[in-house]
Coordinates of C-alpha atoms in Angstrom, one line a residue:
X1 CA -2.4 -12.0 11.6
X2 CA -1.6 -8.6 10.1
X3 CA -2.5 -8.0 6.4
X4 CA -1.5 -5.2 4.1
X5 CA -4.2 -5.0 1.4
X6 CA -3.8 -3.1 -1.8
X7 CA -6.5 -2.0 -4.2
X8 CA -8.8 -1.8 -1.3
X9 CA -11.8 -0.3 -3.2
X10 CA -12.1 -3.3 -5.6
X11 CA -14.8 -5.8 -5.3
X12 CA -12.6 -8.7 -4.3
X13 CA -10.5 -6.6 -1.9
X14 CA -13.7 -5.5 -0.1
X15 CA -14.8 -9.1 0.6
X16 CA -11.2 -10.1 1.7
X17 CA -11.1 -7.1 4.0
X18 CA -14.6 -7.9 5.5
X19 CA -13.9 -11.6 6.0
X20 CA -10.4 -11.0 7.5
X21 CA -11.8 -8.6 10.0
X22 CA -14.5 -11.1 11.0
X23 CA -11.6 -13.5 11.7
X24 CA -10.1 -10.9 14.1
X25 CA -7.2 -10.2 11.8
X26 CA -5.7 -6.8 11.5
X27 CA -6.1 -5.3 8.0
X28 CA -4.2 -2.3 6.8
X29 CA -6.0 -1.4 3.6
X30 CA -4.8 1.0 0.9
X31 CA -6.5 2.4 -2.2
X32 CA -4.4 3.1 -5.3
X33 CA -4.7 6.8 -4.4
X34 CA -2.8 6.2 -1.2
X35 CA -0.4 3.4 -2.2
X36 CA 0.6 3.2 -5.9
X37 CA 2.2 -0.2 -6.2
X38 CA 4.1 0.9 -9.4
X39 CA 6.0 3.3 -7.1
X40 CA 8.9 1.3 -5.6
X41 CA 9.6 3.9 -2.9
X42 CA 5.9 3.9 -1.7
X43 CA 5.8 0.1 -1.7
X44 CA 9.0 -0.2 0.3
X45 CA 7.9 2.4 2.8
X46 CA 4.5 0.9 3.4
X47 CA 5.7 -2.7 3.8
X48 CA 8.8 -1.9 6.0
X49 CA 6.7 0.5 8.2
X50 CA 3.7 -1.8 8.7
X51 CA 5.6 -5.1 8.8
X52 CA 2.6 -7.2 7.8
X53 CA 2.6 -11.0 8.0
X54 CA 1.2 -11.1 4.5
X55 CA 0.6 -8.7 1.6
X56 CA -2.6 -9.3 -0.5
X57 CA -2.4 -7.5 -3.8
X58 CA -5.8 -6.7 -5.2
X59 CA -4.6 -3.6 -7.2
X60 CA -5.0 -4.2 -10.9
X61 CA -5.6 -2.5 -14.3
X62 CA -8.7 -4.4 -15.5
X63 CA -9.7 -2.4 -18.6
X64 CA -9.3 -5.2 -21.2
X65 CA -10.2 -3.0 -24.2
X66 CA -8.4 0.1 -23.1
X67 CA -5.2 -1.8 -22.4
X68 CA -4.5 -2.1 -26.1
X69 CA -3.8 1.6 -26.2
X70 CA -2.9 2.2 -22.6
X71 CA -0.6 -0.8 -22.4
X72 CA 2.2 1.1 -20.5
X73 CA -0.3 2.1 -17.8
X74 CA -1.6 -1.5 -17.7
X75 CA 2.0 -2.8 -17.5
X76 CA 2.9 -0.5 -14.6
X77 CA 0.0 -1.8 -12.5
X78 CA -0.1 -5.4 -13.6
X79 CA 3.6 -6.1 -14.2
X80 CA 5.8 -3.5 -12.4
X81 CA 3.6 -3.2 -9.4
X82 CA 3.8 -7.0 -8.6
X83 CA 7.6 -6.8 -9.2
X84 CA 7.9 -4.1 -6.5
X85 CA 5.8 -6.0 -4.1
X86 CA 7.6 -9.3 -4.6
X87 CA 11.0 -7.6 -4.3
X88 CA 10.2 -6.0 -0.9
X89 CA 8.3 -9.1 0.4
X90 CA 11.2 -11.3 -0.4
X91 CA 13.7 -9.0 1.4
X92 CA 11.4 -8.9 4.5
X93 CA 10.4 -12.6 4.4
X94 CA 6.8 -11.6 4.0
X95 CA 4.3 -13.8 2.1
X96 CA 2.5 -12.3 -1.0
X97 CA -0.9 -13.1 -2.5
X98 CA -1.2 -11.9 -6.1
X99 CA -4.2 -12.3 -8.4
X100 CA -4.1 -13.1 -12.1
X101 CA -6.6 -14.0 -14.7
X102 CA -7.9 -16.6 -17.1
X103 CA -7.0 -14.2 -19.9
X104 CA -3.4 -15.4 -19.7
X105 CA -4.7 -18.3 -21.9
X106 CA -5.6 -18.2 -25.6
X107 CA -8.9 -20.2 -25.2
X108 CA -8.0 -22.9 -27.7
X109 CA -8.7 -25.8 -25.3
X110 CA -12.0 -27.5 -24.9
X111 CA -11.4 -28.6 -21.3
X112 CA -10.7 -26.4 -18.3
X113 CA -7.2 -25.0 -18.0
X114 CA -5.0 -26.5 -15.3
X115 CA -2.1 -24.9 -13.5
X116 CA 0.2 -27.0 -15.7
X117 CA -1.0 -25.4 -19.0
X118 CA 1.2 -22.9 -20.6
X119 CA -0.1 -19.4 -20.9
X120 CA -0.5 -17.7 -24.3
X121 CA -2.5 -14.4 -24.0
X122 CA -4.5 -13.1 -26.9
X123 CA -4.4 -9.4 -25.9
X124 CA -2.3 -6.9 -24.1
X125 CA -4.3 -7.0 -20.9
X126 CA -3.5 -10.7 -20.7
X127 CA 0.1 -10.1 -21.5
X128 CA 0.5 -7.6 -18.7
X129 CA -1.1 -10.0 -16.2
X130 CA 1.2 -12.7 -17.4
X131 CA 4.1 -10.4 -16.8
X132 CA 2.9 -9.9 -13.2
X133 CA 2.9 -13.7 -12.7
X134 CA 6.4 -14.0 -14.0
X135 CA 7.7 -11.2 -11.8
X136 CA 6.1 -12.7 -8.6
X137 CA 7.2 -16.3 -9.3
X138 CA 10.8 -15.3 -10.1
X139 CA 11.4 -12.7 -7.4
X140 CA 10.0 -14.5 -4.3
X141 CA 9.4 -18.0 -3.1
X142 CA 6.7 -17.0 -0.5
X143 CA 3.9 -16.4 -2.9
X144 CA 0.3 -17.5 -3.6
X145 CA -0.4 -16.8 -7.2
X146 CA -4.1 -17.0 -7.8
X147 CA -5.9 -17.0 -11.1
X148 CA -9.6 -16.1 -11.1
X149 CA -12.1 -15.6 -13.9
X150 CA -15.3 -13.6 -14.5
X151 CA -15.1 -12.1 -11.1
X152 CA -18.4 -10.7 -9.7
X153 CA -19.2 -9.3 -6.3
X154 CA -21.7 -7.2 -4.4
X155 CA -19.2 -4.7 -3.0
X156 CA -16.5 -2.6 -4.5
X157 CA -16.3 1.0 -5.7
X158 CA -14.2 0.6 -8.8
X159 CA -15.7 -2.1 -11.0
X160 CA -19.1 -2.8 -12.6
X161 CA -19.0 -6.5 -13.2
X162 CA -21.0 -8.4 -15.8
X163 CA -23.9 -9.3 -13.5
X164 CA -24.3 -5.7 -12.3
X165 CA -24.2 -4.5 -15.9
X166 CA -26.8 -7.1 -16.9
X167 CA -29.1 -6.1 -14.0
X168 CA -28.8 -2.4 -15.1
X169 CA -29.4 -3.2 -18.8
X170 CA -32.5 -5.3 -17.8
X171 CA -34.2 -2.2 -16.2
X172 CA -34.4 -0.1 -19.4
X173 CA -34.0 -2.5 -22.3
X174 CA -36.5 -5.0 -23.7
X175 CA -33.9 -6.7 -25.9
X176 CA -30.4 -7.9 -25.0
X177 CA -27.7 -9.5 -27.2
X178 CA -25.1 -11.6 -25.3
X179 CA -22.2 -13.6 -26.7
X180 CA -22.3 -17.4 -26.8
X181 CA -18.7 -17.9 -27.8
X182 CA -17.0 -16.8 -24.6
X183 CA -17.0 -19.5 -22.0
X184 CA -15.4 -19.5 -18.5
X185 CA -15.9 -20.0 -14.8
X186 CA -17.7 -17.3 -12.8
X187 CA -15.9 -16.4 -9.5
X188 CA -18.0 -14.9 -6.7
X189 CA -15.8 -12.6 -4.6
X190 CA -17.3 -13.9 -1.3
X191 CA -16.3 -17.5 -2.1
X192 CA -12.9 -16.5 -3.5
X193 CA -12.1 -14.4 -0.4
X194 CA -13.0 -17.3 1.9
X195 CA -10.9 -19.7 -0.2
X196 CA -7.9 -17.3 -0.2
X197 CA -7.9 -16.8 3.5
X198 CA -8.3 -20.6 4.1
X199 CA -5.4 -21.2 1.7
X200 CA -2.9 -18.8 3.3
X201 CA -3.5 -20.5 6.7
X202 CA -2.1 -23.7 5.2
X203 CA 1.2 -22.2 4.2
X204 CA 1.1 -24.1 0.9
X205 CA 2.7 -21.6 -1.5
X206 CA 2.3 -21.8 -5.2
X207 CA 0.0 -21.3 -8.2
X208 CA -3.7 -21.9 -7.9
X209 CA -6.9 -21.5 -9.8
X210 CA -9.8 -20.3 -7.6
X211 CA -13.3 -20.1 -9.2
X212 CA -16.8 -21.3 -8.5
X213 CA -17.3 -24.9 -9.8
X214 CA -18.6 -25.4 -13.3
X215 CA -18.5 -23.1 -16.3
X216 CA -20.9 -21.4 -18.8
X217 CA -21.0 -19.0 -21.6
X218 CA -21.9 -15.3 -21.1
X219 CA -25.2 -16.1 -22.8
X220 CA -26.0 -19.0 -20.5
X221 CA -25.1 -17.0 -17.4
X222 CA -27.3 -14.1 -18.6
X223 CA -30.1 -16.4 -19.4
X224 CA -30.0 -18.0 -16.0
X225 CA -30.0 -14.6 -14.2
X226 CA -32.7 -13.1 -16.3
X227 CA -35.0 -16.1 -15.7
X228 CA -34.4 -15.7 -11.9
X229 CA -35.5 -12.1 -12.0
X230 CA -38.5 -12.7 -14.3
X231 CA -37.3 -10.3 -16.9
X232 CA -39.9 -9.9 -19.6
X233 CA -37.6 -8.9 -22.4
X234 CA -36.1 -11.0 -25.2
X235 CA -32.5 -12.4 -25.0
X236 CA -30.7 -13.0 -28.3
X237 CA -27.5 -15.0 -28.8
X238 CA -24.6 -13.1 -30.3
X239 CA -21.0 -13.7 -31.4
X240 CA -17.9 -11.8 -30.4
X241 CA -17.5 -10.7 -34.0
X242 CA -20.8 -8.8 -33.7
X243 CA -19.0 -6.3 -31.4
X244 CA -16.2 -5.2 -33.8
X245 CA -14.7 -2.6 -31.3
X246 CA -14.0 -5.3 -28.7
X247 CA -10.6 -6.7 -28.2
X248 CA -10.1 -10.4 -28.9
X249 CA -10.9 -12.6 -25.9
X250 CA -10.4 -16.3 -25.3
X251 CA -13.3 -18.4 -26.4
X252 CA -12.9 -21.0 -23.7
X253 CA -11.0 -20.1 -20.5
X254 CA -12.6 -22.1 -17.8
X255 CA -10.2 -23.0 -15.0
X256 CA -9.6 -26.3 -13.3
X257 CA -9.2 -25.8 -9.6
X258 CA -7.0 -28.8 -8.8
X259 CA -5.1 -29.0 -6.5
X260 CA -7.0 -26.4 -4.4
X261 CA -10.0 -28.6 -3.8
X262 CA -7.6 -31.3 -2.4
X263 CA -5.9 -28.9 -0.1
X264 CA -9.0 -27.3 1.2
X265 CA -11.0 -30.5 1.2
X266 CA -13.9 -29.2 -0.9
X267 CA -14.8 -27.4 -4.1
X268 CA -16.2 -23.9 -4.2
X269 CA -20.0 -23.8 -4.6
X270 CA -21.3 -23.9 -8.2
X271 CA -21.6 -20.8 -10.2
X272 CA -25.4 -21.1 -10.1
X273 CA -25.5 -21.2 -6.3
X274 CA -23.0 -18.3 -6.0
X275 CA -25.0 -16.2 -8.5
X276 CA -28.2 -16.9 -6.6
X277 CA -26.7 -15.7 -3.3
X278 CA -25.5 -12.6 -5.1
X279 CA -29.0 -11.9 -6.4
X280 CA -30.6 -12.4 -3.0
X281 CA -28.2 -9.9 -1.5
X282 CA -28.5 -7.5 -4.4
X283 CA -32.3 -7.3 -4.1
X284 CA -32.2 -7.1 -0.3
X285 CA -30.2 -3.8 -0.4

């Protein structure tokens, strides 16, 4: 199988790339500096020249707070880019994998969001990601639209995820304040990458939620990690309102992975197991 991979420096893209190569698949990987998905001409030239079996789009604008002011830039990458990819993929009868986010939901539920729940984003970042979903689902039939949440991975040159930040903070701080009123499902890139590659081999197109099983608050996640690393500092619970410069985020955005678990025959490992594997790899570097 030949894959065209965009956003190749990202943490999820790095694990998809690595796992696909282990399978013996051919991966043509592009960073945003080489392939700007918001540039229709570049997208058309890359896809028509390479002629991949599938395009996996990991390119994204992920700066939630900055998106409020840089919404045009966010929309170019998160909305127009997917439009360009979907348009050319449909013309060439090529399958497309596109990633979205739990931030398309408003967080007003108290049970995990299913693929049948209607999106209602609270911020401009979520709105641009929702636009990308709309573009893909309207412009091609050969798509895997995958929502993930609280993504964390070992690799990647472009993102510093929550766990990496937490580990850095723990080195030089003896007190940390972490919010208790943001709850979702952590998604370890190694597990997501494996599930995505397994899914595309089924040919079952559509909308999916892919996360590790279970959910937690940012505080609970941090508490779990800090205990594992025997941090000697003090962890304090906080509320989102304690950080006034932060953009509004959904309070509860855990994702229900049905029907993925039925198609693959299993759930992804728990967020605790996934985080423990991450920590073992992190400290072995």
